[in-house]
Short mmCIF file of C-alpha atoms in Angstrom, two decimals:
data_model
loop_
_atom_site.label_atom_id
_atom_site.label_comp_id
_atom_site.label_asym_id
_atom_site.label_seq_id
_atom_site.Cartn_x
_atom_site.Cartn_y
_atom_site.Cartn_z
CA MET F 1 -3.75 13.44 -3.37
CA ASN F 2 -5.17 13.69 0.05
CA ASP F 3 -6.04 10.76 2.58
CA MET F 4 -9.77 10.77 1.79
CA GLU F 5 -9.18 10.39 -2.05
CA LEU F 6 -6.53 7.63 -1.41
CA ASP F 7 -9.03 5.86 0.93
CA ALA F 8 -11.68 6.05 -1.69
CA LEU F 9 -9.31 4.48 -4.27
CA LEU F 10 -8.10 1.73 -1.91
CA ASN F 11 -11.53 0.86 -0.72
CA ALA F 12 -12.91 0.29 -4.15
CA PRO F 13 -13.67 -3.43 -4.54
CA LEU F 14 -11.48 -5.45 -6.90
CA PRO F 15 -12.89 -6.07 -10.27
CA GLU F 16 -15.24 -9.03 -10.29
CA ARG F 17 -13.95 -12.05 -12.20
CA ASP F 18 -16.10 -14.53 -13.98
CA ALA F 19 -15.93 -17.97 -12.28
CA GLY F 20 -16.53 -19.98 -15.55
CA ASP F 21 -13.47 -21.45 -17.00
CA PHE F 22 -11.49 -21.13 -13.65
CA SER F 23 -14.01 -23.24 -11.82
CA VAL F 24 -14.29 -25.77 -14.58
CA LEU F 25 -10.38 -26.32 -14.57
CA LEU F 26 -10.30 -26.28 -10.69
CA MET F 27 -12.86 -28.97 -10.43
CA GLU F 28 -11.03 -31.13 -13.05
CA ARG F 29 -7.89 -30.79 -11.03
CA VAL F 30 -9.81 -31.65 -7.74
CA THR F 31 -11.43 -34.73 -9.42
CA GLN F 32 -7.92 -35.73 -10.73
CA HIS F 33 -6.52 -35.31 -7.20
CA GLU F 34 -9.41 -37.48 -5.66
CA ALA F 35 -8.68 -40.22 -8.17
CA ARG F 36 -4.97 -40.32 -7.39
CA PRO F 37 -4.96 -42.59 -4.33
CA ALA F 38 -6.98 -45.28 -6.37
CA ARG F 39 -4.55 -44.98 -9.27
CA ILE F 40 -1.60 -45.35 -7.10
CA LEU F 41 -3.08 -48.29 -5.20
CA SER F 42 -3.68 -50.05 -8.35
CA TRP F 43 0.03 -49.66 -9.35
CA ILE F 44 1.08 -50.92 -6.05
CA SER F 45 -1.24 -53.88 -6.14
CA ALA F 46 0.02 -54.70 -9.66
CA GLY F 47 3.60 -54.48 -8.37
CA VAL F 48 2.84 -56.81 -5.48
CA MET F 49 0.95 -59.27 -7.62
CA VAL F 50 3.89 -59.69 -9.93
CA ALA F 51 6.25 -60.06 -7.03
CA VAL F 52 3.92 -62.82 -5.39
CA PHE F 53 3.56 -64.64 -8.78
CA ALA F 54 7.36 -64.58 -9.29
CA ALA F 55 7.83 -65.86 -5.73
CA ALA F 56 5.30 -68.56 -6.30
CA CYS F 57 6.96 -69.69 -9.50
CA LEU F 58 10.33 -69.74 -7.77
CA PHE F 59 8.94 -71.78 -4.79
CA GLY F 60 7.19 -74.30 -7.23
CA ALA F 61 10.33 -74.63 -9.29
CA SER F 62 12.48 -75.31 -6.27
CA ALA F 63 9.94 -77.71 -4.78
CA ILE F 64 10.13 -80.00 -7.73
CA GLY F 65 13.91 -79.70 -7.80
CA HIS F 66 14.24 -77.65 -11.04
CA VAL F 67 15.90 -74.75 -9.33
CA ASP F 68 19.37 -74.96 -7.86
CA PRO F 69 19.77 -71.91 -5.62
CA HIS F 70 23.45 -71.82 -6.59
CA MET F 71 22.74 -71.59 -10.31
CA ASN F 72 21.73 -68.84 -12.68
CA ASP F 73 18.02 -70.09 -12.57
CA MET F 74 17.57 -67.75 -9.60
CA LEU F 75 18.59 -64.77 -11.54
CA ILE F 76 15.40 -63.94 -13.55
CA PRO F 77 12.79 -64.65 -10.86
CA GLY F 78 14.83 -62.91 -8.27
CA THR F 79 15.27 -59.87 -10.55
CA LEU F 80 11.62 -59.83 -11.21
CA ILE F 81 10.91 -59.88 -7.55
CA LEU F 82 13.35 -57.06 -6.91
CA LEU F 83 12.12 -54.93 -9.89
CA SER F 84 8.40 -55.37 -8.68
CA LEU F 85 9.24 -54.34 -5.10
CA LEU F 86 11.28 -51.36 -6.55
CA LEU F 87 8.41 -50.27 -8.56
CA SER F 88 5.98 -50.49 -5.63
CA TYR F 89 8.39 -48.45 -3.53
CA VAL F 90 8.79 -45.76 -6.29
CA VAL F 91 5.06 -45.46 -6.75
CA SER F 92 4.43 -45.18 -3.02
CA GLU F 93 7.13 -42.56 -2.64
CA ALA F 94 5.60 -40.58 -5.58
CA ALA F 95 2.32 -40.79 -3.82
CA ARG F 96 3.66 -39.20 -0.71
CA ALA F 97 5.41 -36.31 -2.58
CA MET B 1 -25.76 -21.53 1.62
CA ASP B 2 -23.21 -19.71 3.74
CA ASP B 3 -19.54 -20.54 4.03
CA GLY B 4 -19.94 -22.28 7.37
CA THR B 5 -22.48 -24.68 6.03
CA LEU B 6 -20.39 -25.40 2.91
CA VAL B 7 -17.15 -25.84 4.86
CA GLU B 8 -18.87 -28.17 7.28
CA ARG B 9 -20.06 -30.34 4.25
CA ALA B 10 -16.78 -30.23 2.47
CA VAL B 11 -14.89 -31.18 5.70
CA ALA B 12 -17.42 -33.83 7.07
CA THR B 13 -17.93 -35.76 3.75
CA ARG B 14 -15.27 -34.33 1.42
CA ASP B 15 -18.16 -33.16 -0.60
CA VAL B 16 -16.70 -31.84 -4.00
CA ALA B 17 -19.96 -29.90 -4.80
CA ALA B 18 -19.73 -27.98 -1.60
CA PHE B 19 -16.07 -27.08 -2.17
CA SER B 20 -17.01 -25.95 -5.68
CA ALA B 21 -19.60 -23.67 -4.41
CA LEU B 22 -16.99 -22.30 -1.96
CA ALA B 23 -14.54 -21.77 -4.83
CA ARG B 24 -17.11 -20.00 -6.91
CA LEU B 25 -17.87 -17.61 -3.89
CA HIS B 26 -14.25 -16.79 -3.28
CA GLN B 27 -12.44 -17.14 -6.60
CA SER B 28 -12.89 -13.59 -7.68
CA LYS B 29 -11.24 -12.01 -4.59
CA VAL B 30 -8.44 -14.49 -4.42
CA ARG B 31 -7.67 -13.99 -8.06
CA GLY B 32 -7.80 -10.17 -7.64
CA LEU B 33 -5.41 -10.26 -4.68
CA LEU B 34 -3.01 -12.41 -6.71
CA LEU B 35 -3.39 -10.28 -9.82
CA ARG B 36 -2.25 -7.30 -7.78
CA LEU B 37 0.58 -9.18 -6.23
CA THR B 38 1.85 -10.54 -9.65
CA ARG B 39 1.47 -6.85 -10.99
CA GLY B 40 -1.22 -7.66 -13.58
CA ASP B 41 0.04 -10.98 -14.91
CA HIS B 42 -3.37 -12.75 -15.41
CA ALA B 43 -1.99 -16.14 -16.34
CA ALA B 44 0.49 -16.29 -13.24
CA ALA B 45 -2.32 -15.03 -10.94
CA ASP B 46 -4.75 -17.65 -12.15
CA ASP B 47 -2.13 -20.48 -11.88
CA LEU B 48 -1.50 -19.41 -8.35
CA ALA B 49 -5.19 -19.18 -7.58
CA GLN B 50 -5.60 -22.74 -8.89
CA GLU B 51 -2.85 -23.85 -6.54
CA THR B 52 -4.37 -22.08 -3.73
CA PHE B 53 -7.82 -23.68 -4.15
CA LEU B 54 -6.15 -27.13 -4.66
CA GLU B 55 -4.11 -26.82 -1.49
CA ALA B 56 -7.24 -25.48 0.37
CA TRP B 57 -9.12 -28.76 -0.85
CA ARG B 58 -6.17 -30.96 0.23
CA GLY B 59 -6.00 -29.23 3.67
CA ILE B 60 -9.65 -28.48 4.33
CA GLY B 61 -9.71 -31.09 7.03
CA ASN B 62 -7.31 -28.94 8.99
CA PHE B 63 -9.56 -25.89 8.79
CA ARG B 64 -10.69 -25.35 12.34
CA GLY B 65 -12.84 -22.27 11.75
CA GLU B 66 -10.76 -20.17 14.03
CA SER B 67 -10.77 -17.65 11.32
CA ALA B 68 -13.10 -16.83 8.50
CA PHE B 69 -12.78 -19.14 5.49
CA ALA B 70 -11.84 -16.27 3.19
CA THR B 71 -8.95 -15.31 5.56
CA TRP B 72 -7.67 -18.84 5.56
CA LEU B 73 -7.70 -18.75 1.67
CA TYR B 74 -5.92 -15.45 1.57
CA ARG B 75 -3.20 -16.82 3.80
CA ILE B 76 -2.71 -19.84 1.49
CA ALA B 77 -2.66 -17.50 -1.61
CA TYR B 78 -0.19 -15.11 -0.05
CA SER B 79 2.09 -17.86 1.10
CA ARG B 80 1.88 -19.49 -2.36
CA PHE B 81 2.80 -16.15 -3.91
CA LEU B 82 5.89 -15.73 -1.54
CA MET B 83 7.05 -19.34 -2.30
CA GLN B 84 6.88 -18.77 -5.97
CA ALA B 85 8.48 -15.31 -5.72
CA ARG B 86 11.45 -16.91 -3.83
CA LYS B 87 11.84 -19.51 -6.63
CA ARG B 88 11.81 -16.84 -9.33
CA LYS B 89 15.18 -16.10 -11.02
CA PRO B 90 16.54 -12.56 -10.91
CA ASP B 91 15.94 -12.19 -14.73
CA GLU B 92 12.34 -13.27 -14.12
CA GLN B 93 11.23 -10.43 -11.77
CA LEU B 94 7.80 -9.16 -12.31
CA GLY B 95 7.61 -5.95 -14.34
CA ASP B 96 5.46 -2.94 -14.13
CA TRP B 97 1.64 -3.39 -14.38
CA ASP B 98 1.58 -3.20 -18.22
CA VAL B 99 -1.28 -5.58 -19.12
CA PRO B 100 -4.23 -3.56 -20.30
CA MET B 101 -7.51 -4.17 -18.30
CA ALA B 102 -10.09 -6.26 -19.94
CA SER B 103 -13.23 -4.44 -21.08
CA GLY B 104 -15.72 -4.33 -18.27
CA GLU B 105 -13.14 -4.33 -15.65
CA SER B 106 -14.05 -0.75 -14.50
CA GLY B 107 -10.83 0.61 -16.19
CA SER B 108 -11.17 4.09 -14.99
CA HIS B 109 -7.89 6.16 -15.27
CA ALA B 110 -7.72 6.49 -11.45
CA ARG B 111 -7.97 2.58 -11.24
CA ILE B 112 -5.23 2.13 -13.77
CA ASP B 113 -3.07 4.76 -11.97
CA LEU B 114 -3.64 2.95 -8.73
CA GLU B 115 -2.63 -0.42 -10.10
CA ARG B 116 0.52 1.08 -11.60
CA ALA B 117 1.41 2.79 -8.40
CA MET B 118 0.72 -0.42 -6.47
CA ALA B 119 3.05 -2.32 -8.68
CA LYS B 120 5.85 0.02 -7.28
CA LEU B 121 5.17 -1.20 -3.74
CA THR B 122 6.80 -4.21 -2.11
CA ALA B 123 4.62 -7.37 -2.08
CA ALA B 124 4.09 -6.97 1.55
CA GLU B 125 2.83 -3.44 1.29
CA SER B 126 0.63 -4.22 -1.70
CA ALA B 127 -0.96 -7.26 0.06
CA ALA B 128 -1.38 -5.36 3.33
CA LEU B 129 -3.22 -2.59 1.64
CA THR B 130 -5.30 -4.84 -0.51
CA LEU B 131 -6.37 -7.09 2.35
CA SER B 132 -7.14 -4.19 4.64
CA PHE B 133 -8.94 -2.05 2.23
CA ALA B 134 -10.23 -3.63 -0.97
CA LEU B 135 -11.00 -6.95 0.68
CA GLY B 136 -12.30 -5.36 3.82
CA LEU B 137 -10.31 -7.37 6.44
CA SER B 138 -9.73 -6.05 9.90
CA ASN B 139 -6.03 -5.35 10.80
CA SER B 140 -5.79 -8.43 12.90
CA GLU B 141 -7.38 -10.67 10.06
CA ALA B 142 -5.03 -9.13 7.56
CA ALA B 143 -2.07 -9.82 9.86
CA GLU B 144 -3.22 -13.37 10.25
CA ALA B 145 -3.62 -13.76 6.47
CA MET B 146 -0.09 -12.65 5.91
CA ASP B 147 1.27 -14.57 8.94
CA ILE B 148 2.87 -11.37 10.46
CA PRO B 149 2.60 -9.50 13.76
CA LEU B 150 -0.11 -6.85 13.90
CA GLY B 151 2.53 -4.07 14.39
CA THR B 152 4.28 -5.22 11.15
CA LEU B 153 1.06 -5.16 9.21
CA LYS B 154 0.34 -1.66 10.43
CA SER B 155 3.90 -0.56 9.38
CA HIS B 156 3.30 -2.02 5.81
CA VAL B 157 -0.04 -0.16 5.57
CA LEU B 158 1.42 3.14 6.68
CA ARG B 159 4.49 2.78 4.50
CA GLY B 160 2.38 1.67 1.49
CA ARG B 161 -0.07 4.66 1.93
CA GLU B 162 2.68 7.10 2.05
CA LYS B 163 4.35 5.66 -1.06
CA LEU B 164 1.11 5.65 -2.87
CA LYS B 165 0.42 9.23 -2.02
CA ALA B 166 3.82 10.23 -3.26
CA ILE B 167 3.46 8.24 -6.52
CA LEU B 168 -0.06 9.37 -7.30
CA GLY B 169 0.79 12.99 -6.33
CA GLU B 170 3.52 13.14 -8.91
CA PRO B 171 2.51 15.09 -12.06
CA SER B 172 2.17 12.52 -14.97
#
């Protein structure tokens, strides 16, 4: 094979591919990607809301003297707050990945 | 509408429709390049092409227009291919070009021979030849797409051509 024959082969355009299914799938993925921040924000908001609610319950209970900071009463609301904050953190880390 | 206008719209307002039009314009060439690099593996090439366009959408705000949009896409596609090739286990290496061409894919014997010969080149040689010839990029654009110096691109082209001539010259 000489240079001219090789050039002719190499210069031939690549086969044309139909955009159909490929474009549809791509646009679905782009749309999902665009919806991601809103989805993540809603998860974070839910986490923060639970944390605030648990903190409010704790504050209310302690204000009327039903919670002794040294007793096990602190355990459930405290765990709830921690779990909520942990959930928010995990979701925000996932968003960054 | 030309690339420049569509890119402007996609960057300025994150216009999905404008990006969709860009993807339709360029998908065939990006998929063709990746099909060659994956040695005829249609599924792997299309997965990589999807990743390429998705990455382009994520990063379109960083596109400064210093190169053609197509060159920028080829650059993403080639780097995606290299990233995947590095992750591949030794027993998952790509094989010879053994997938028959679909009907209507101008499957002349010469073309099939060329694809089989291309599969024997290194990825860099195959990419350099495809970008410089079939996709019509200048040497400097091809070097930019592959993120390599111009001299290295020319070496890949030269070596690839010599290998192809030897392979295609062999009696079958």
